[in-house]
Short mmCIF file of C-alpha atoms and ligand atoms in Angstrom, two decimals:
data_model
loop_
_atom_site.label_atom_id
_atom_site.label_comp_id
_atom_site.label_asym_id
_atom_site.label_seq_id
_atom_site.Cartn_x
_atom_site.Cartn_y
_atom_site.Cartn_z
CA MET A 193 -18.04 -43.57 8.70
CA PRO A 194 -19.38 -40.47 10.51
CA THR A 195 -19.05 -36.97 9.08
CA VAL A 196 -17.73 -33.91 10.92
CA VAL A 197 -17.94 -30.27 9.83
CA ILE A 198 -15.04 -28.24 11.31
CA THR A 199 -14.77 -24.43 11.07
CA GLY A 200 -11.42 -22.63 11.23
CA ALA A 201 -9.68 -25.79 10.05
CA ASN A 202 -6.55 -24.33 8.48
CA ARG A 203 -4.43 -23.96 11.65
CA GLY A 204 -4.44 -24.30 15.44
CA LEU A 205 -6.94 -26.64 17.05
CA GLY A 206 -9.09 -26.84 13.89
CA LEU A 207 -6.24 -28.31 11.85
CA GLU A 208 -5.48 -30.84 14.60
CA PHE A 209 -9.18 -31.87 14.68
CA VAL A 210 -8.94 -32.49 10.93
CA ARG A 211 -5.79 -34.64 11.39
CA GLN A 212 -7.26 -36.73 14.20
CA TYR A 213 -10.68 -37.33 12.64
CA LEU A 214 -9.02 -38.29 9.32
CA ALA A 215 -6.74 -40.70 11.22
CA GLU A 216 -9.91 -42.43 12.39
CA SER A 217 -11.26 -42.49 8.83
CA TRP A 218 -14.08 -40.00 9.42
CA ASN A 219 -15.39 -37.91 6.53
CA VAL A 220 -14.11 -34.39 7.29
CA ILE A 221 -15.61 -31.20 5.83
CA ALA A 222 -13.09 -28.46 6.62
CA CYS A 223 -14.27 -24.83 6.38
CA VAL A 224 -11.50 -22.26 5.93
CA ARG A 225 -11.01 -18.73 4.65
CA GLN A 226 -7.66 -19.67 3.06
CA PRO A 227 -6.57 -23.31 2.90
CA SER A 228 -3.08 -23.63 4.45
CA PRO A 229 -0.43 -25.92 2.91
CA ALA A 230 -0.74 -28.02 6.10
CA LEU A 231 -4.44 -28.55 5.38
CA THR A 232 -4.19 -29.14 1.62
CA GLY A 233 -1.39 -31.63 2.36
CA LEU A 234 -4.00 -33.77 4.09
CA GLN A 235 -6.11 -34.05 0.94
CA GLU A 236 -4.40 -37.32 0.04
CA HIS A 237 -6.94 -38.69 2.51
CA GLY A 238 -9.92 -39.22 0.25
CA GLN A 239 -12.27 -38.34 3.11
CA LEU A 240 -11.25 -34.65 3.34
CA THR A 241 -13.31 -31.97 1.62
CA ILE A 242 -12.12 -28.35 1.89
CA HIS A 243 -14.73 -25.60 1.66
CA PRO A 244 -13.55 -22.01 1.26
CA LEU A 245 -15.78 -20.10 3.71
CA GLU A 246 -15.67 -16.62 5.26
CA LEU A 247 -17.81 -17.36 8.30
CA VAL A 248 -18.91 -13.79 8.94
CA ASP A 249 -20.42 -13.55 5.42
CA PRO A 250 -24.11 -14.61 5.83
CA GLU A 251 -24.52 -15.41 2.13
CA ALA A 252 -21.42 -17.61 2.11
CA LEU A 253 -22.72 -19.46 5.20
CA ALA A 254 -26.06 -20.12 3.54
CA ALA A 255 -24.37 -21.24 0.31
CA PHE A 256 -22.18 -23.64 2.27
CA ALA A 257 -25.23 -25.11 3.99
CA SER A 258 -27.10 -25.60 0.74
CA SER A 259 -24.02 -27.20 -0.86
CA LEU A 260 -24.42 -30.00 1.71
CA GLY A 261 -27.98 -30.73 0.63
CA ASP A 262 -29.44 -33.38 2.88
CA ARG A 263 -26.09 -35.01 3.68
CA PRO A 264 -26.04 -36.16 7.33
CA VAL A 265 -23.59 -34.33 9.62
CA ASP A 266 -22.77 -36.33 12.73
CA VAL A 267 -20.79 -33.58 14.48
CA LEU A 268 -20.98 -29.86 13.79
CA LEU A 269 -17.79 -28.53 15.40
CA ASN A 270 -17.82 -24.72 15.78
CA ASN A 271 -14.09 -24.26 16.32
CA ALA A 272 -13.26 -20.92 14.66
CA GLY A 273 -12.85 -18.12 17.17
CA THR A 274 -11.04 -14.86 17.72
CA MET A 275 -9.85 -12.65 20.57
CA GLY A 276 -10.03 -9.70 18.19
CA ARG A 277 -6.61 -8.29 18.84
CA GLY A 278 -6.19 -7.24 15.17
CA SER A 279 -7.59 -3.73 15.38
CA PHE A 280 -5.86 -3.04 18.67
CA ALA A 281 -2.55 -3.82 17.04
CA THR A 282 -3.20 -1.46 14.15
CA GLU A 283 -4.21 1.31 16.55
CA GLY A 284 -1.12 0.81 18.68
CA LEU A 285 -3.18 0.11 21.84
CA THR A 286 -2.49 -2.41 24.57
CA PRO A 287 -5.01 -5.10 23.80
CA PHE A 288 -7.76 -6.38 26.02
CA GLN A 289 -7.47 -3.85 28.90
CA PHE A 290 -9.97 -1.45 30.47
CA GLY A 291 -9.87 1.81 28.52
CA THR A 292 -9.27 0.28 25.07
CA SER A 293 -12.73 -0.93 24.06
CA ASN A 294 -13.66 -0.54 20.41
CA ALA A 295 -17.15 -1.08 18.89
CA GLY A 296 -15.84 -2.64 15.70
CA GLU A 297 -13.71 -5.08 17.65
CA TRP A 298 -16.58 -6.14 19.93
CA ALA A 299 -18.88 -6.63 16.91
CA GLU A 300 -16.24 -8.73 15.13
CA VAL A 301 -15.61 -10.93 18.20
CA PHE A 302 -19.32 -11.45 18.92
CA HIS A 303 -20.17 -12.11 15.29
CA LEU A 304 -17.58 -14.90 14.94
CA ASN A 305 -17.65 -16.37 18.46
CA VAL A 306 -21.40 -16.20 19.16
CA PHE A 307 -23.55 -15.52 16.10
CA VAL A 308 -21.75 -17.86 13.67
CA PRO A 309 -22.17 -20.99 15.86
CA MET A 310 -25.83 -20.05 16.30
CA LYS A 311 -26.51 -19.46 12.61
CA LEU A 312 -24.52 -22.51 11.45
CA ALA A 313 -26.52 -24.68 13.85
CA GLU A 314 -29.77 -23.27 12.43
CA LEU A 315 -28.61 -23.87 8.87
CA LEU A 316 -27.35 -27.44 9.48
CA VAL A 317 -29.84 -28.65 12.08
CA ASP A 318 -31.63 -30.97 9.64
CA ASN A 319 -28.29 -32.46 8.52
CA VAL A 320 -27.33 -33.08 12.16
CA ALA A 321 -30.77 -34.50 13.01
CA ALA A 322 -30.45 -36.90 10.07
CA SER A 323 -27.14 -38.30 11.35
CA GLU A 324 -26.30 -41.08 13.76
CA TRP A 325 -24.27 -39.04 16.30
CA ARG A 326 -26.37 -35.84 16.32
CA ARG A 327 -23.96 -33.50 18.12
CA ILE A 328 -23.39 -29.76 17.96
CA VAL A 329 -20.24 -28.64 19.76
CA THR A 330 -18.85 -25.13 20.15
CA LEU A 331 -15.39 -24.52 21.54
CA THR A 332 -15.79 -22.18 24.48
CA SER A 333 -13.19 -21.03 27.02
CA MET A 334 -12.73 -21.03 30.77
CA LEU A 335 -12.23 -17.30 30.23
CA GLY A 336 -16.02 -17.11 29.76
CA SER A 337 -16.64 -18.32 33.33
CA MET A 338 -17.73 -15.66 35.86
CA GLU A 339 -16.58 -17.79 38.78
CA LEU A 340 -13.09 -18.43 37.36
CA ASN A 341 -12.48 -14.79 36.39
CA THR A 342 -10.05 -13.53 39.01
CA LEU A 343 -7.75 -11.57 36.69
CA GLY A 344 -10.07 -9.21 34.79
CA GLY A 345 -9.31 -7.86 31.29
CA LEU A 346 -10.03 -9.66 28.00
CA TYR A 347 -13.46 -8.02 27.93
CA ALA A 348 -14.80 -8.85 24.49
CA TYR A 349 -13.44 -12.40 24.41
CA ARG A 350 -14.67 -13.28 27.93
CA ALA A 351 -18.09 -11.78 27.24
CA SER A 352 -18.36 -13.64 23.90
CA LYS A 353 -17.57 -17.00 25.44
CA ALA A 354 -20.07 -16.41 28.28
CA ALA A 355 -22.63 -15.47 25.58
CA VAL A 356 -21.94 -18.56 23.50
CA ASN A 357 -22.33 -20.73 26.64
CA ALA A 358 -25.78 -19.21 27.14
CA THR A 359 -26.54 -19.75 23.46
CA MET A 360 -25.53 -23.42 23.61
CA ARG A 361 -27.61 -23.93 26.73
CA SER A 362 -30.76 -22.77 24.97
CA MET A 363 -29.86 -24.79 21.89
CA ALA A 364 -29.45 -27.89 24.05
CA ILE A 365 -32.96 -27.45 25.45
CA ASP A 366 -34.56 -26.59 22.10
CA LEU A 367 -32.92 -29.39 20.12
CA ALA A 368 -33.20 -32.21 22.70
CA PRO A 369 -36.58 -33.30 21.27
CA ARG A 370 -34.79 -33.98 17.96
CA GLY A 371 -32.20 -36.15 19.73
CA ILE A 372 -29.43 -33.56 19.26
CA ILE A 373 -26.88 -32.99 22.05
CA ALA A 374 -25.51 -29.42 22.04
CA VAL A 375 -22.62 -28.49 24.32
CA PRO A 376 -19.84 -25.94 24.74
CA ILE A 377 -16.46 -27.56 25.44
CA HIS A 378 -13.34 -25.79 26.80
CA PRO A 379 -10.24 -27.26 25.10
CA GLY A 380 -7.77 -26.22 27.83
CA TRP A 381 -5.11 -23.56 27.44
CA VAL A 382 -3.33 -24.65 24.29
CA LYS A 383 -0.28 -23.52 22.30
CA THR A 384 -1.79 -22.01 19.15
CA GLY A 385 -1.90 -18.57 17.53
CA LEU A 386 -4.68 -17.69 19.98
CA GLY A 387 -3.35 -19.50 23.07
CA GLY A 388 0.23 -18.26 22.69
CA ASP A 389 3.57 -19.90 23.53
CA LYS A 390 3.12 -20.03 27.29
CA ALA A 391 0.16 -22.39 27.14
CA PRO A 392 0.83 -25.70 28.92
CA LEU A 393 -1.04 -27.95 26.49
CA GLU A 394 -0.11 -29.03 22.96
CA ALA A 395 -2.88 -29.21 20.37
CA PRO A 396 -2.78 -33.04 19.92
CA GLU A 397 -3.49 -33.63 23.61
CA ALA A 398 -6.23 -30.99 23.85
CA VAL A 399 -7.95 -32.21 20.67
CA ALA A 400 -7.75 -35.86 21.72
CA GLY A 401 -9.45 -34.83 24.99
CA VAL A 402 -12.23 -32.86 23.27
CA ARG A 403 -12.81 -35.70 20.80
CA SER A 404 -13.13 -38.18 23.62
CA VAL A 405 -15.64 -35.92 25.39
CA ILE A 406 -17.64 -35.61 22.15
CA ALA A 407 -17.66 -39.38 21.72
CA SER A 408 -18.93 -40.00 25.24
CA LEU A 409 -21.61 -37.31 25.42
CA THR A 410 -25.00 -38.33 26.77
CA PRO A 411 -28.27 -36.34 26.84
CA GLU A 412 -27.50 -35.50 30.49
CA ASN A 413 -24.47 -33.49 29.32
CA ALA A 414 -26.47 -31.28 26.96
CA GLY A 415 -26.04 -27.58 27.73
CA ARG A 416 -23.39 -28.07 30.38
CA VAL A 417 -19.97 -26.44 30.02
CA LEU A 418 -17.46 -29.27 29.81
CA SER A 419 -13.68 -29.28 29.87
CA TYR A 420 -11.46 -31.28 27.50
CA ALA A 421 -11.02 -33.68 30.42
CA GLY A 422 -14.77 -34.27 30.53
CA GLU A 423 -15.38 -32.37 33.78
CA GLY A 424 -18.25 -29.93 34.28
CA MET A 425 -16.98 -26.34 34.55
CA PRO A 426 -18.43 -23.45 36.60
CA TRP A 427 -20.42 -20.84 34.67
N1 NAP B 182 -5.87 -22.01 22.23
C1 NAP B 182 -6.43 -21.91 23.43
O1 NAP B 182 -5.76 -21.89 24.48
C2 NAP B 182 -7.92 -21.87 23.55
C3 NAP B 182 -8.48 -21.90 24.85
C4 NAP B 182 -9.88 -21.85 24.99
C5 NAP B 182 -10.67 -21.83 23.88
N2 NAP B 182 -10.13 -21.81 22.62
C6 NAP B 182 -11.05 -21.75 21.48
O2 NAP B 182 -10.70 -22.76 20.56
C7 NAP B 182 -11.04 -22.35 19.22
C8 NAP B 182 -9.84 -22.52 18.29
O3 NAP B 182 -8.80 -21.70 18.80
P1 NAP B 182 -7.28 -21.78 18.30
O4 NAP B 182 -6.46 -21.66 19.52
O5 NAP B 182 -7.08 -22.91 17.38
O6 NAP B 182 -7.19 -20.39 17.51
P2 NAP B 182 -6.29 -19.94 16.28
O7 NAP B 182 -5.05 -20.74 16.19
O8 NAP B 182 -6.17 -18.46 16.40
O9 NAP B 182 -7.22 -20.30 15.02
C9 NAP B 182 -8.44 -19.63 14.82
C10 NAP B 182 -9.10 -20.18 13.61
O10 NAP B 182 -10.33 -19.45 13.39
C11 NAP B 182 -10.36 -19.04 12.03
N3 NAP B 182 -11.14 -17.82 11.77
C12 NAP B 182 -10.99 -16.66 12.45
N4 NAP B 182 -11.85 -15.76 11.91
C13 NAP B 182 -12.51 -16.38 10.90
C14 NAP B 182 -13.52 -16.00 9.98
N5 NAP B 182 -14.06 -14.77 9.99
N6 NAP B 182 -13.98 -16.90 9.04
C15 NAP B 182 -13.44 -18.14 9.03
N7 NAP B 182 -12.49 -18.59 9.89
C16 NAP B 182 -12.04 -17.70 10.81
C17 NAP B 182 -8.90 -18.80 11.69
O11 NAP B 182 -8.74 -18.76 10.29
P3 NAP B 182 -7.64 -17.79 9.59
O12 NAP B 182 -6.35 -18.57 9.59
O13 NAP B 182 -8.19 -17.58 8.23
O14 NAP B 182 -7.52 -16.55 10.41
C18 NAP B 182 -8.26 -20.03 12.35
O15 NAP B 182 -8.41 -21.15 11.54
C19 NAP B 182 -11.51 -20.88 19.35
O16 NAP B 182 -12.93 -20.85 19.41
C20 NAP B 182 -10.95 -20.44 20.71
O17 NAP B 182 -11.70 -19.42 21.31
C21 NAP B 182 -8.77 -21.81 22.44
#
């Protein structure tokens, strides 16, 4: 069966990806800072491996990659992401609005949302190239689209998702000769810690949609921004 590497797999969309890929008997390598009981409870599936991994630690990333050796990775799924509201909360500021920008927060958001998918792709590219599926997917957001931004705010998060779209576009071009399809996919607005309670979608529906898009990718899709429904999205 194919193998998927999923980052941020202890809760939210990442955990649901683990559940659904295990249900289809895939080999799942789940990367997490702290395994949640919900994730460890899935270990009864023999195909789940949990890797403790702080993604913004470059040495930990490299050690994770070398622990895989030359094992093929069919799908590298860059799921972990942050809006960075943590430091705003501790400073008592209203998050995400003009007038509240913070260098540490921007660095944290860009490191996790943009640089980690880039570096992980570089570290695992040979594993992906050696697989049957050969896909690198990063979860982006419609909030990264210039055209769809009519509300303003959310500066660091929007900018990071626009940046990761540009990153995936270059990756799609550079890795096409190796038969790798690289795409950013928007999962919809989903009820999770990040999406909040007002989101219209539940994680199982969003993840089923993203998985179906991943399964039906063709080289023509490489570098496009796709929605969980498989539609092209405006930049
Ligand atoms: N939910 C939505 O409506 C929505 C919409 C568009 C795009 N997305 C994208 O979908 C992806 C998943 O979002 P979600 O809604 O599932 O978010 P979530 O519930 O907040 O989960 C985020 C995940 O990222 C992990 N993470 C954060 N910082 C990390 C770090 N430094 N090292 C390792 N793991 C780290 C978290 O682990 P910890 O538990 O250890 O913090 C958690 O597992 C993100 O890229 C997000 O931008 C979500």
